[in-house]
CSV table of C-alpha atoms in Angstrom, one decimal:
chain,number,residue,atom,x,y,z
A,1,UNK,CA,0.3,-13.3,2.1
A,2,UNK,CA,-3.1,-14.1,2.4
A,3,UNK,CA,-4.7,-11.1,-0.3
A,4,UNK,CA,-2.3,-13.0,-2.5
A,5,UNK,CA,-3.9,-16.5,-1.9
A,6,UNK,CA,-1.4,-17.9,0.4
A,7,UNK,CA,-4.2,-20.6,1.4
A,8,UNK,CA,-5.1,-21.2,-2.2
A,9,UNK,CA,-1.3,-22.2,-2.6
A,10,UNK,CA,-1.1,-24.3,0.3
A,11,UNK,CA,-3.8,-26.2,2.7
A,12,UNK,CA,-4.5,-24.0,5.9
A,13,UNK,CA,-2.6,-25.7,8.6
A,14,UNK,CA,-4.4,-27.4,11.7
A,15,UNK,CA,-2.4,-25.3,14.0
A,16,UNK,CA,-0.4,-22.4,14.0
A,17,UNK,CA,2.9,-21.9,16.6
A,18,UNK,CA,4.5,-18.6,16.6
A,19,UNK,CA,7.0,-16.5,18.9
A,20,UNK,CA,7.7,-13.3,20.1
A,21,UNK,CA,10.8,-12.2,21.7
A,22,UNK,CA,10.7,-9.8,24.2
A,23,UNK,CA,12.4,-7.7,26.8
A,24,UNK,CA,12.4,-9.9,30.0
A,25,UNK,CA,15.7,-11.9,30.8
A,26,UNK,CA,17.0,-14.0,27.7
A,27,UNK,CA,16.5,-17.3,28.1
A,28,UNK,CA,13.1,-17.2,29.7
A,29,UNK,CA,9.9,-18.9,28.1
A,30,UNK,CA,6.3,-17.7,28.3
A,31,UNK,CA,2.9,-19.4,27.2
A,32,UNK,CA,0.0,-17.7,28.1
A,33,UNK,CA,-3.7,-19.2,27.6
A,34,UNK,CA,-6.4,-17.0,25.9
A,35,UNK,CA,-6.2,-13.4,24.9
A,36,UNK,CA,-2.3,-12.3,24.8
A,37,UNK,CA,-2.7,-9.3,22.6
A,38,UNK,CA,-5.2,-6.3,21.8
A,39,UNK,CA,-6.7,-6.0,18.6
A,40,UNK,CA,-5.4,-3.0,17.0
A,41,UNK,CA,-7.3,-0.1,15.3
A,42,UNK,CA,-6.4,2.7,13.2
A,43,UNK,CA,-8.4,5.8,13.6
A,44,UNK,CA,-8.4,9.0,11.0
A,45,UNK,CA,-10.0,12.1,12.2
A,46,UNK,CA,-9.3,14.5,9.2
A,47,UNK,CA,-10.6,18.3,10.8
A,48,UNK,CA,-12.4,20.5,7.9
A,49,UNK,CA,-12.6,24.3,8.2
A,50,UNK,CA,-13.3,27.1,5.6
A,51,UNK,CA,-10.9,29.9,4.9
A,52,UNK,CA,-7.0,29.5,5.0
A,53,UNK,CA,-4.9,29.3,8.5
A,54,UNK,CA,-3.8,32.9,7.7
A,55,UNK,CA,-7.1,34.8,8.9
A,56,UNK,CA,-8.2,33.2,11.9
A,57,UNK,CA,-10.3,35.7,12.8
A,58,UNK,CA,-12.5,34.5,9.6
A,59,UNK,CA,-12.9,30.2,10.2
A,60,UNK,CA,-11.8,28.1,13.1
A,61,UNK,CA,-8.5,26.7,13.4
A,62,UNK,CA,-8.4,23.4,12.5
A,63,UNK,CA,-4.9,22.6,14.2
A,64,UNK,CA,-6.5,24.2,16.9
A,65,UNK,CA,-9.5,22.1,17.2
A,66,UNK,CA,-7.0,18.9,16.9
A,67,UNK,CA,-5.2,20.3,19.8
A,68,UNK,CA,-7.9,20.4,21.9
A,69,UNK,CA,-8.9,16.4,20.7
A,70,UNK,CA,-5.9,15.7,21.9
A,71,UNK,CA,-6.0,16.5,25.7
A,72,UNK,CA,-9.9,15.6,25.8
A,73,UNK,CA,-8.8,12.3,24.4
A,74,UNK,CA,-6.7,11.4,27.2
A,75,UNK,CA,-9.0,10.8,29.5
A,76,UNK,CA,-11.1,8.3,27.5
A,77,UNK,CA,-8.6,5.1,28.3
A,78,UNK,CA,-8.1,7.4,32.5
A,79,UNK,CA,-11.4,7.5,33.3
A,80,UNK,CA,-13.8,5.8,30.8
A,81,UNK,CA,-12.5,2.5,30.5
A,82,UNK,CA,-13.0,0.4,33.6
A,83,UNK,CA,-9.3,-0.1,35.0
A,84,UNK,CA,-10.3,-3.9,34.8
A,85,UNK,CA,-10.6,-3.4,31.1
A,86,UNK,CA,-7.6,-3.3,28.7
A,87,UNK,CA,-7.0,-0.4,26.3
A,88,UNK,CA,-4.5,2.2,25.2
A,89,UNK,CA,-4.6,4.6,22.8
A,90,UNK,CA,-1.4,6.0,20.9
A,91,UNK,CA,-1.3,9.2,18.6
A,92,UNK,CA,0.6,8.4,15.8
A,93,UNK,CA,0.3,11.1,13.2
A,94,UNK,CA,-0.7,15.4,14.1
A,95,UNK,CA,-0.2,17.5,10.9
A,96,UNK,CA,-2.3,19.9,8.8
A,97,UNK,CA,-4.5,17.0,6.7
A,98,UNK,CA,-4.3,13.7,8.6
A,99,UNK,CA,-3.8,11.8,11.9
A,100,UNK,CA,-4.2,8.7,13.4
A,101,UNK,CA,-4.7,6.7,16.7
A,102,UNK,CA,-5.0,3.2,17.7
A,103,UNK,CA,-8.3,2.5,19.5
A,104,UNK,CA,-10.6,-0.3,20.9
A,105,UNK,CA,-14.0,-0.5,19.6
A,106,UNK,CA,-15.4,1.7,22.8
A,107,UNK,CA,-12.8,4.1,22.7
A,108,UNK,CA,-13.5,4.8,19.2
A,109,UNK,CA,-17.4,5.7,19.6
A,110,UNK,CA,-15.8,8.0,22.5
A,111,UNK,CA,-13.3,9.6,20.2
A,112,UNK,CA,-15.9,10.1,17.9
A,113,UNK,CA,-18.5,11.4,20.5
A,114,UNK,CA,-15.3,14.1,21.6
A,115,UNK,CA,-14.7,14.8,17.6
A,116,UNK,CA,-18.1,15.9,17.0
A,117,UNK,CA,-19.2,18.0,19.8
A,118,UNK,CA,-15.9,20.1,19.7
A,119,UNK,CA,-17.0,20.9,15.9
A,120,UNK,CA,-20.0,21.5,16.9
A,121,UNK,CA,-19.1,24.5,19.2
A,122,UNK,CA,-18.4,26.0,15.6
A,123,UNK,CA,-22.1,26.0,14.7
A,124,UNK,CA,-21.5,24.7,11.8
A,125,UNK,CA,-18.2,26.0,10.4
A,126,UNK,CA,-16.6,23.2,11.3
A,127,UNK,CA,-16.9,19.5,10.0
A,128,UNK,CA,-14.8,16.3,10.5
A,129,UNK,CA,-14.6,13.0,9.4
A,130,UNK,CA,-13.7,10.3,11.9
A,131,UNK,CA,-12.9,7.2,10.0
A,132,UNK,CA,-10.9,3.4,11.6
A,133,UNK,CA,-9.7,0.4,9.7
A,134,UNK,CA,-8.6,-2.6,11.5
A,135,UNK,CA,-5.3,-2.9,11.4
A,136,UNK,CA,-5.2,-6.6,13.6
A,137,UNK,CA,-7.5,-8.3,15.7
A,138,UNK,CA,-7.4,-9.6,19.2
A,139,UNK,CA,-4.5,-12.3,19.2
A,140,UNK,CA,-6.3,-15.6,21.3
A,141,UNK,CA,-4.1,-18.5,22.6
A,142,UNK,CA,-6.1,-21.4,22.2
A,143,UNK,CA,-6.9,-22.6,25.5
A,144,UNK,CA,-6.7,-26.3,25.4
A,145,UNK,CA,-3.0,-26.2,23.2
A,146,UNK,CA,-1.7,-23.3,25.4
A,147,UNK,CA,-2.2,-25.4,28.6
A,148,UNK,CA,-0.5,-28.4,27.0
A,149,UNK,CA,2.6,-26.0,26.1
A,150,UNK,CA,2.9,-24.6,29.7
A,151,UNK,CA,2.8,-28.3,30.9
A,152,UNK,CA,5.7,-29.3,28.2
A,153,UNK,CA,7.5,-26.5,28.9
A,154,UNK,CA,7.9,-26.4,32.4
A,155,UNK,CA,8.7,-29.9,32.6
A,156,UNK,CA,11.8,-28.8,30.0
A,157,UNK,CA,12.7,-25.4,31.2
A,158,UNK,CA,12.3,-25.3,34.6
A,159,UNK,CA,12.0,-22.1,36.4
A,160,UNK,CA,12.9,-20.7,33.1
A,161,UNK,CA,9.2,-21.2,32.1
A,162,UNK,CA,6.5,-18.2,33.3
A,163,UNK,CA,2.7,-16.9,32.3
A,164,UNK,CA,3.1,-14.1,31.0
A,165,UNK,CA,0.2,-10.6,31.7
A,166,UNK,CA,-1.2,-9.8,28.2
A,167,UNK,CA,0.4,-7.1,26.7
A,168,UNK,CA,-0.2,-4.3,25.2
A,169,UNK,CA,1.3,-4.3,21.4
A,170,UNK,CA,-0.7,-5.8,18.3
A,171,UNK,CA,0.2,-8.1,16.0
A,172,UNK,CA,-1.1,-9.7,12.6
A,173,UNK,CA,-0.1,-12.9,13.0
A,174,UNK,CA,-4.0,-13.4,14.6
A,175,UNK,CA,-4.5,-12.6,10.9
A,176,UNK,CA,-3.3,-16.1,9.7
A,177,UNK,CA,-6.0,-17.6,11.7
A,178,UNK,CA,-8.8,-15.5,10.8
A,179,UNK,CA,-8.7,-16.3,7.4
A,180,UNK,CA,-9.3,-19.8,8.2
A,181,UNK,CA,-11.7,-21.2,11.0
A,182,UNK,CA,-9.4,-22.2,13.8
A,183,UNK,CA,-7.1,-21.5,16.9
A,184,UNK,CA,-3.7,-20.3,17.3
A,185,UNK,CA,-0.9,-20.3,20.1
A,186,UNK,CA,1.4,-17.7,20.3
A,187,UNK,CA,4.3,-17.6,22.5
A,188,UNK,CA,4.4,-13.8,23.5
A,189,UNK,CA,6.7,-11.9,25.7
A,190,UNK,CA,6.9,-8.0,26.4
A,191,UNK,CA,7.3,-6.2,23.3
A,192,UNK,CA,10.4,-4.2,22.8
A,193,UNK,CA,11.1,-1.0,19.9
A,194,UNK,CA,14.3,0.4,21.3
A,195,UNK,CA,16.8,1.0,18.9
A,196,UNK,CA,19.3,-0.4,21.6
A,197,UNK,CA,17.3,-3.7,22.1
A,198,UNK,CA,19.5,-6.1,22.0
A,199,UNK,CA,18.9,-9.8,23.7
A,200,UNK,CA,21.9,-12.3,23.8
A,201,UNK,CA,21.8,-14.2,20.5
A,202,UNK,CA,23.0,-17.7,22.3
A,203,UNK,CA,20.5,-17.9,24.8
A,204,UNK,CA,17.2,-16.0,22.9
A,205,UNK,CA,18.0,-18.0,19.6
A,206,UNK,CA,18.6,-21.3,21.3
A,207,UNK,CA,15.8,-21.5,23.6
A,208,UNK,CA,13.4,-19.8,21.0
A,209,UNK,CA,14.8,-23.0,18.9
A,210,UNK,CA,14.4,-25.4,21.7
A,211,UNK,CA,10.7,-24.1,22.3
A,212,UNK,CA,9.3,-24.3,18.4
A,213,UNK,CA,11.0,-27.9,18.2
A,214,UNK,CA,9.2,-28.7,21.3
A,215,UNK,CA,5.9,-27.5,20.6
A,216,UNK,CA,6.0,-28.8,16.8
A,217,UNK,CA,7.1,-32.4,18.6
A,218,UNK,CA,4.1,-32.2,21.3
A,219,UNK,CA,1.5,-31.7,18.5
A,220,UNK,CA,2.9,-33.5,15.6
C-alpha cells in the first residue's frame, strides 16, 4: 500500500490503532506499552562450490556445508545472545540453490561470521554469499497512548484486561508508521498459525469491536 502511494492518496493519520488476535482465552484484552514485536529479517546464504554433487571426491559439498550452518547456527540465539535479550532465529527454506532465516541485526554478523569460516576450511573451493532484507521492523507501542489504553480498558473490561510479554512474531503493520514520522499502538496478543486455531467468534469479534470503538472514542 504504501509503494503504491497510499499516503499520496490520503493524509497520513495522527495515530494508528490496530489488533491482533491471539491464542489466550477469547474475550481477553491486552495493551502493552513500547516494543511488542521483533523486527523481522530475512537472511539468504546461497553456498557456491565447483564441480557437480556427483563426484564428491572432486569439490565440497555444498548441501553439506549448509548442513553443518545449520547446527553451528543454533547456538547463536543459546549462547550468544544474552538470555535478557530477545531473538529467535527460524529456518525457513534448505534446498540445493537457496535458503533463508529470520535474524536480528547481531545474529546476522554471527551467521555471517559461521558462513565464512566453514567455507574457508575449503581453502578456497568454497564461496558463499550471505545476503538480508528487512522484511519488518521492530513494532513500538507508543508509550504515552498505550498507557492511556490500559487505563480505558481496564476501567471497561475488568479483569478481562492484561499486559501482555512481547512476543515473538513480526508484523508490517510497524511499516505504516515508518513511512511517516510518528507512533503507533498495537493491541497484540500471542500469535497463533495452527491450522486448527479457532477462537469463539462471539466473544473475539465483539470485544475486538468493543476495544477499536473504545480506543477510536478515547483519542478522537
Amino acid at each position: 500500500m504504501i509503494d503504491d502511494g497510499l499516503y499520496d492518496a490520503c493524509p497520513p493519520p495522527d495515530l494508528m490503532l490496530a489488533q491482533h488476535v491471539g491464542m489466550p482465552k477469547a474475550g481477553l484484552v491486552a495493551v502493552r506499552t513500547g516494543p511488542v514485536l521483533p523486527a523481522s529479517d530475512y537472511v539468504e546464504i546461497k553456498i557456491h562450490s565447483d564441480g557437480v554433487g556427483v563426484n564428491p571426491s572432486e569439490c565440497p559439498e555444498p548441501v553439506s556445508i549448509a548442513s553443518y550452518l545449520v547446527t553451528r547456527f543454533q547456538r547463536i540465539v543459546g549462547t550468544d545472545i544474552d538470555h535478557k535479550d530477545f531473538a529467535t532465529l527460524v529456518y525457513r527454506d534448505l534446498h540445493a540453490g537457496g535458503p533463508g532465516t529470520l535474524f536480528t541485526n547481531q545474529v546476522f554478523h554471527a551467521v555471517k561470521a559461521i558462513t565464512n569460516a566453514e567455507c574457508g576450511v575449503f581453502a578456497g573451493k568454497v564461496t558463499a554469499t550471505v545476503e538480508m532484507s528487512s522484511r519488518a521492523p521492530v513494532t513500538v507501542n507508543d508509550t504515552q497512548m498505550a498507557q492511556q489504553l490500559q487505563v480505558y480498558f481496564t476501567l471497561h473490561f475488568g479483569d478481562r484486561f492484561w499486559v501482555p510479554p512481547m512476543d515473538t512474531p513480526a508484523e508490517d503493520f510497524s511499516l505504516l508508521s515508518a513511512a511517516r514520522k510518528g507512533g503507533s499502538i498495537l493491541e497484540h496478543l500471542p500469535t497463533k498459525h495452527s491450522p486448527e486455531f479457532a477462537p469463539a467468534p462471539e466473544l473475539t469479534i465483539s470485544t475486538g469491536t468493543d476495544a477499536m470503538a473504545l480506543a477510536t472514542m478515547l483519542f478522537c
